[in-house]
């Protein structure tokens, strides 16, 4: 399979990779190895709209990519700030519609968790299989998006509870008070921004998303599915509904002021 992956959770990342075709199912199997054909990124959290078009055009025109058709698109679904997340999802859906290929969604924090566990596995594989990871990414407004994870095999993760958006101090206080189980390691751009979250723990994968990890997550989840209908994809966490968690920072007026 040839897969285009787009992440616009904070800056913009995209890649095109060749991967094993998992659409026939088969449950848990060997680790998924990606052959990355091209990549592009820009780190500004405010340049998604103007950067995505040229980045996509360049990636899709790369000789290694243009030589064969795409089979699927994977896009980050957040939680992340409204404007950037929406730009990435619109781009992914546009490519999918134009080429007649499926578009799958993967939560951004899931991808950060997988990247962190990969990093941890490079140090201690046994520890990576049992560790709990707290992922906290930058939500602006002096808040973070947060969730806890542990590994599910070599390519997937299991989320331990739901997503939250809250102040980093409040998150750490809940851990210290025993209201939340303490994590073994922390990860994400928010954990890098707010040292109180990492205090006393190892900080891994200081990002808001990971375009390569989200491809492996999508493939691992597809491999377990007997079919790929809308309801099945939603239950597997592969639908493309955005996870905003709160209203956008800028809203259009609904009527004329008086």
GROMACS .gro file of C-alpha atoms in nm:
model
  258
    1UNK     CA    1   0.000   0.000   0.000
    2UNK     CA    2   0.107   0.358  -0.070
    3UNK     CA    3  -0.020   0.596   0.195
    4UNK     CA    4  -0.023   0.974   0.225
    5UNK     CA    5  -0.011   1.089   0.588
    6UNK     CA    6  -0.099   1.444   0.700
    7UNK     CA    7  -0.061   1.587   1.049
    8UNK     CA    8  -0.148   1.952   1.118
    9UNK     CA    9  -0.187   1.932   1.495
   10UNK     CA   10   0.054   2.222   1.555
   11UNK     CA   11   0.288   2.273   1.261
   12UNK     CA   12   0.243   2.070   0.941
   13UNK     CA   13   0.395   1.730   0.864
   14UNK     CA   14   0.327   1.503   0.572
   15UNK     CA   15   0.484   1.196   0.424
   16UNK     CA   16   0.417   0.930   0.166
   17UNK     CA   17   0.514   0.577   0.261
   18UNK     CA   18   0.492   0.228   0.121
   19UNK     CA   19   0.364  -0.029   0.370
   20UNK     CA   20   0.232  -0.386   0.386
   21UNK     CA   21  -0.125  -0.426   0.258
   22UNK     CA   22  -0.326  -0.510   0.571
   23UNK     CA   23  -0.675  -0.469   0.424
   24UNK     CA   24  -0.738  -0.843   0.419
   25UNK     CA   25  -0.721  -0.848   0.801
   26UNK     CA   26  -0.529  -1.107   0.999
   27UNK     CA   27  -0.538  -0.981   1.357
   28UNK     CA   28  -0.213  -0.910   1.541
   29UNK     CA   29   0.091  -0.991   1.333
   30UNK     CA   30   0.452  -0.890   1.269
   31UNK     CA   31   0.565  -0.531   1.329
   32UNK     CA   32   0.472  -0.290   1.050
   33UNK     CA   33   0.773  -0.150   0.863
   34UNK     CA   34   0.731   0.166   0.655
   35UNK     CA   35   0.937   0.258   0.351
   36UNK     CA   36   0.917   0.639   0.357
   37UNK     CA   37   0.922   0.774   0.001
   38UNK     CA   38   0.912   1.147   0.074
   39UNK     CA   39   0.854   1.385   0.364
   40UNK     CA   40   0.787   1.756   0.418
   41UNK     CA   41   0.727   1.972   0.724
   42UNK     CA   42   0.697   2.328   0.847
   43UNK     CA   43   0.689   2.419   1.215
   44UNK     CA   44   0.479   2.735   1.227
   45UNK     CA   45   0.141   2.681   1.400
   46UNK     CA   46  -0.015   2.960   1.189
   47UNK     CA   47   0.082   2.872   0.831
   48UNK     CA   48  -0.125   2.560   0.761
   49UNK     CA   49  -0.347   2.708   0.491
   50UNK     CA   50  -0.065   2.852   0.280
   51UNK     CA   51   0.181   2.568   0.339
   52UNK     CA   52  -0.030   2.257   0.284
   53UNK     CA   53  -0.095   2.312  -0.088
   54UNK     CA   54   0.269   2.351  -0.195
   55UNK     CA   55   0.382   2.075   0.041
   56UNK     CA   56   0.124   1.833  -0.101
   57UNK     CA   57   0.206   1.927  -0.460
   58UNK     CA   58   0.576   1.871  -0.399
   59UNK     CA   59   0.527   1.539  -0.219
   60UNK     CA   60   0.289   1.396  -0.478
   61UNK     CA   61   0.519   1.502  -0.763
   62UNK     CA   62   0.826   1.335  -0.613
   63UNK     CA   63   0.949   1.067  -0.856
   64UNK     CA   64   0.922   0.784  -0.602
   65UNK     CA   65   0.560   0.881  -0.531
   66UNK     CA   66   0.439   0.966  -0.880
   67UNK     CA   67   0.550   0.626  -1.010
   68UNK     CA   68   0.244   0.448  -0.863
   69UNK     CA   69  -0.102   0.547  -0.735
   70UNK     CA   70  -0.190   0.614  -0.372
   71UNK     CA   71  -0.405   0.359  -0.190
   72UNK     CA   72  -0.514   0.556   0.118
   73UNK     CA   73  -0.478   0.878   0.317
   74UNK     CA   74  -0.426   0.899   0.693
   75UNK     CA   75  -0.494   1.227   0.876
   76UNK     CA   76  -0.456   1.345   1.233
   77UNK     CA   77  -0.789   1.413   1.403
   78UNK     CA   78  -0.666   1.593   1.715
   79UNK     CA   79  -0.738   1.699   1.973
   80UNK     CA   80  -0.560   2.010   1.847
   81UNK     CA   81  -0.632   2.379   1.781
   82UNK     CA   82  -0.922   2.432   1.542
   83UNK     CA   83  -0.769   2.609   1.241
   84UNK     CA   84  -0.470   2.385   1.178
   85UNK     CA   85  -0.657   2.062   1.242
   86UNK     CA   86  -0.936   2.163   1.004
   87UNK     CA   87  -0.686   2.252   0.728
   88UNK     CA   88  -0.521   1.911   0.744
   89UNK     CA   89  -0.849   1.720   0.745
   90UNK     CA   90  -0.987   1.920   0.453
   91UNK     CA   91  -0.669   1.850   0.254
   92UNK     CA   92  -0.685   1.478   0.335
   93UNK     CA   93  -1.051   1.451   0.236
   94UNK     CA   94  -0.989   1.645  -0.085
   95UNK     CA   95  -0.709   1.408  -0.192
   96UNK     CA   96  -0.919   1.106  -0.099
   97UNK     CA   97  -1.221   1.229  -0.295
   98UNK     CA   98  -1.016   1.330  -0.600
   99UNK     CA   99  -0.838   0.995  -0.617
  100UNK     CA  100  -1.122   0.773  -0.503
  101UNK     CA  101  -0.930   0.629  -0.209
  102UNK     CA  102  -1.023   0.586   0.159
  103UNK     CA  103  -0.930   0.841   0.424
  104UNK     CA  104  -0.864   0.721   0.779
  105UNK     CA  105  -0.829   0.931   1.093
  106UNK     CA  106  -0.597   0.878   1.390
  107UNK     CA  107  -0.602   1.091   1.707
  108UNK     CA  108  -0.289   1.305   1.731
  109UNK     CA  109  -0.216   1.208   2.092
  110UNK     CA  110  -0.227   0.840   1.997
  111UNK     CA  111   0.053   0.906   1.747
  112UNK     CA  112   0.263   1.092   2.004
  113UNK     CA  113   0.215   0.804   2.248
  114UNK     CA  114   0.331   0.553   1.987
  115UNK     CA  115   0.636   0.765   1.903
  116UNK     CA  116   0.722   0.790   2.273
  117UNK     CA  117   0.690   0.414   2.322
  118UNK     CA  118   0.911   0.354   2.019
  119UNK     CA  119   1.173   0.581   2.174
  120UNK     CA  120   1.141   0.401   2.505
  121UNK     CA  121   1.167   0.061   2.333
  122UNK     CA  122   1.501   0.171   2.190
  123UNK     CA  123   1.623   0.197   2.549
  124UNK     CA  124   1.438  -0.093   2.712
  125UNK     CA  125   1.193  -0.304   2.509
  126UNK     CA  126   1.040  -0.479   2.811
  127UNK     CA  127   0.978  -0.149   2.988
  128UNK     CA  128   0.809  -0.006   2.678
  129UNK     CA  129   0.557  -0.291   2.678
  130UNK     CA  130   0.449  -0.223   3.037
  131UNK     CA  131   0.497   0.153   3.083
  132UNK     CA  132   0.216   0.406   3.115
  133UNK     CA  133   0.269   0.722   2.910
  134UNK     CA  134   0.109   1.058   2.985
  135UNK     CA  135   0.080   1.256   2.661
  136UNK     CA  136   0.026   1.631   2.697
  137UNK     CA  137   0.027   1.855   2.388
  138UNK     CA  138   0.002   2.231   2.353
  139UNK     CA  139  -0.362   2.345   2.353
  140UNK     CA  140  -0.280   2.718   2.373
  141UNK     CA  141  -0.452   2.939   2.636
  142UNK     CA  142  -0.196   2.800   2.886
  143UNK     CA  143  -0.364   2.457   2.869
  144UNK     CA  144  -0.277   2.111   2.739
  145UNK     CA  145  -0.462   1.827   2.572
  146UNK     CA  146  -0.390   1.514   2.774
  147UNK     CA  147  -0.447   1.139   2.775
  148UNK     CA  148  -0.276   0.827   2.913
  149UNK     CA  149  -0.160   0.526   2.715
  150UNK     CA  150   0.015   0.192   2.719
  151UNK     CA  151   0.145  -0.019   2.432
  152UNK     CA  152  -0.074  -0.256   2.234
  153UNK     CA  153   0.176  -0.466   2.046
  154UNK     CA  154   0.458  -0.311   1.846
  155UNK     CA  155   0.253  -0.063   1.643
  156UNK     CA  156  -0.063   0.034   1.833
  157UNK     CA  157  -0.152   0.192   2.168
  158UNK     CA  158  -0.435   0.156   2.416
  159UNK     CA  159  -0.582   0.477   2.556
  160UNK     CA  160  -0.651   0.461   2.930
  161UNK     CA  161  -0.952   0.690   2.963
  162UNK     CA  162  -1.065   0.988   2.760
  163UNK     CA  163  -0.908   1.307   2.627
  164UNK     CA  164  -0.895   1.615   2.848
  165UNK     CA  165  -0.812   1.982   2.804
  166UNK     CA  166  -0.692   2.152   3.122
  167UNK     CA  167  -0.419   2.360   3.283
  168UNK     CA  168  -0.090   2.171   3.328
  169UNK     CA  169  -0.080   2.259   3.697
  170UNK     CA  170  -0.426   2.111   3.748
  171UNK     CA  171  -0.321   1.793   3.570
  172UNK     CA  172  -0.014   1.750   3.788
  173UNK     CA  173  -0.213   1.827   4.105
  174UNK     CA  174  -0.461   1.550   4.023
  175UNK     CA  175  -0.175   1.305   3.978
  176UNK     CA  176  -0.008   1.412   4.302
  177UNK     CA  177  -0.339   1.381   4.490
  178UNK     CA  178  -0.394   1.029   4.361
  179UNK     CA  179  -0.702   1.126   4.159
  180UNK     CA  180  -0.521   0.998   3.847
  181UNK     CA  181  -0.274   0.709   3.829
  182UNK     CA  182   0.081   0.841   3.797
  183UNK     CA  183   0.243   0.778   3.459
  184UNK     CA  184   0.590   0.627   3.419
  185UNK     CA  185   0.700   0.869   3.145
  186UNK     CA  186   0.559   1.182   2.980
  187UNK     CA  187   0.550   1.291   2.618
  188UNK     CA  188   0.426   1.567   2.392
  189UNK     CA  189   0.478   1.936   2.318
  190UNK     CA  190   0.283   2.038   2.628
  191UNK     CA  191   0.505   1.830   2.854
  192UNK     CA  192   0.806   2.006   2.700
  193UNK     CA  193   0.650   2.351   2.753
  194UNK     CA  194   0.545   2.297   3.115
  195UNK     CA  195   0.827   2.141   3.322
  196UNK     CA  196   0.595   2.063   3.613
  197UNK     CA  197   0.439   1.784   3.407
  198UNK     CA  198   0.769   1.606   3.355
  199UNK     CA  199   0.924   1.676   3.695
  200UNK     CA  200   1.093   1.355   3.808
  201UNK     CA  201   1.001   1.164   3.491
  202UNK     CA  202   1.158   1.105   3.152
  203UNK     CA  203   1.031   1.329   2.871
  204UNK     CA  204   0.996   1.160   2.531
  205UNK     CA  205   0.864   1.264   2.186
  206UNK     CA  206   0.812   1.638   2.255
  207UNK     CA  207   0.568   1.682   1.964
  208UNK     CA  208   0.197   1.740   1.897
  209UNK     CA  209   0.167   1.469   1.633
  210UNK     CA  210   0.369   1.221   1.427
  211UNK     CA  211   0.292   1.153   1.062
  212UNK     CA  212   0.482   0.823   1.050
  213UNK     CA  213   0.346   0.683   1.376
  214UNK     CA  214  -0.012   0.756   1.273
  215UNK     CA  215   0.031   0.543   0.959
  216UNK     CA  216   0.141   0.246   1.170
  217UNK     CA  217  -0.149   0.300   1.410
  218UNK     CA  218  -0.398   0.309   1.124
  219UNK     CA  219  -0.256  -0.006   0.966
  220UNK     CA  220  -0.248  -0.193   1.298
  221UNK     CA  221  -0.614  -0.107   1.359
  222UNK     CA  222  -0.721  -0.191   1.004
  223UNK     CA  223  -0.548  -0.526   1.031
  224UNK     CA  224  -0.779  -0.626   1.316
  225UNK     CA  225  -1.102  -0.527   1.138
  226UNK     CA  226  -1.322  -0.777   0.953
  227UNK     CA  227  -1.458  -0.492   0.739
  228UNK     CA  228  -1.420  -0.115   0.703
  229UNK     CA  229  -1.772   0.033   0.720
  230UNK     CA  230  -1.835   0.374   0.883
  231UNK     CA  231  -1.954   0.234   1.217
  232UNK     CA  232  -1.668  -0.016   1.236
  233UNK     CA  233  -1.415   0.258   1.162
  234UNK     CA  234  -1.568   0.481   1.428
  235UNK     CA  235  -1.548   0.210   1.691
  236UNK     CA  236  -1.187   0.140   1.593
  237UNK     CA  237  -1.093   0.509   1.624
  238UNK     CA  238  -1.029   0.542   1.250
  239UNK     CA  239  -1.305   0.782   1.146
  240UNK     CA  240  -1.215   1.138   1.043
  241UNK     CA  241  -1.433   1.337   1.281
  242UNK     CA  242  -1.216   1.611   1.434
  243UNK     CA  243  -1.156   1.616   1.809
  244UNK     CA  244  -1.172   1.984   1.901
  245UNK     CA  245  -1.275   1.954   2.272
  246UNK     CA  246  -1.359   2.325   2.281
  247UNK     CA  247  -1.476   2.608   2.058
  248UNK     CA  248  -1.237   2.777   1.811
  249UNK     CA  249  -1.041   3.082   1.927
  250UNK     CA  250  -1.197   3.297   1.652
  251UNK     CA  251  -1.566   3.283   1.564
  252UNK     CA  252  -1.760   3.459   1.292
  253UNK     CA  253  -2.030   3.706   1.405
  254UNK     CA  254  -2.382   3.566   1.383
  255UNK     CA  255  -2.556   3.894   1.312
  256UNK     CA  256  -2.521   4.271   1.290
  257UNK     CA  257  -2.447   4.446   1.617
  258UNK     CA  258  -2.704   4.700   1.729
   0.00000   0.00000   0.00000
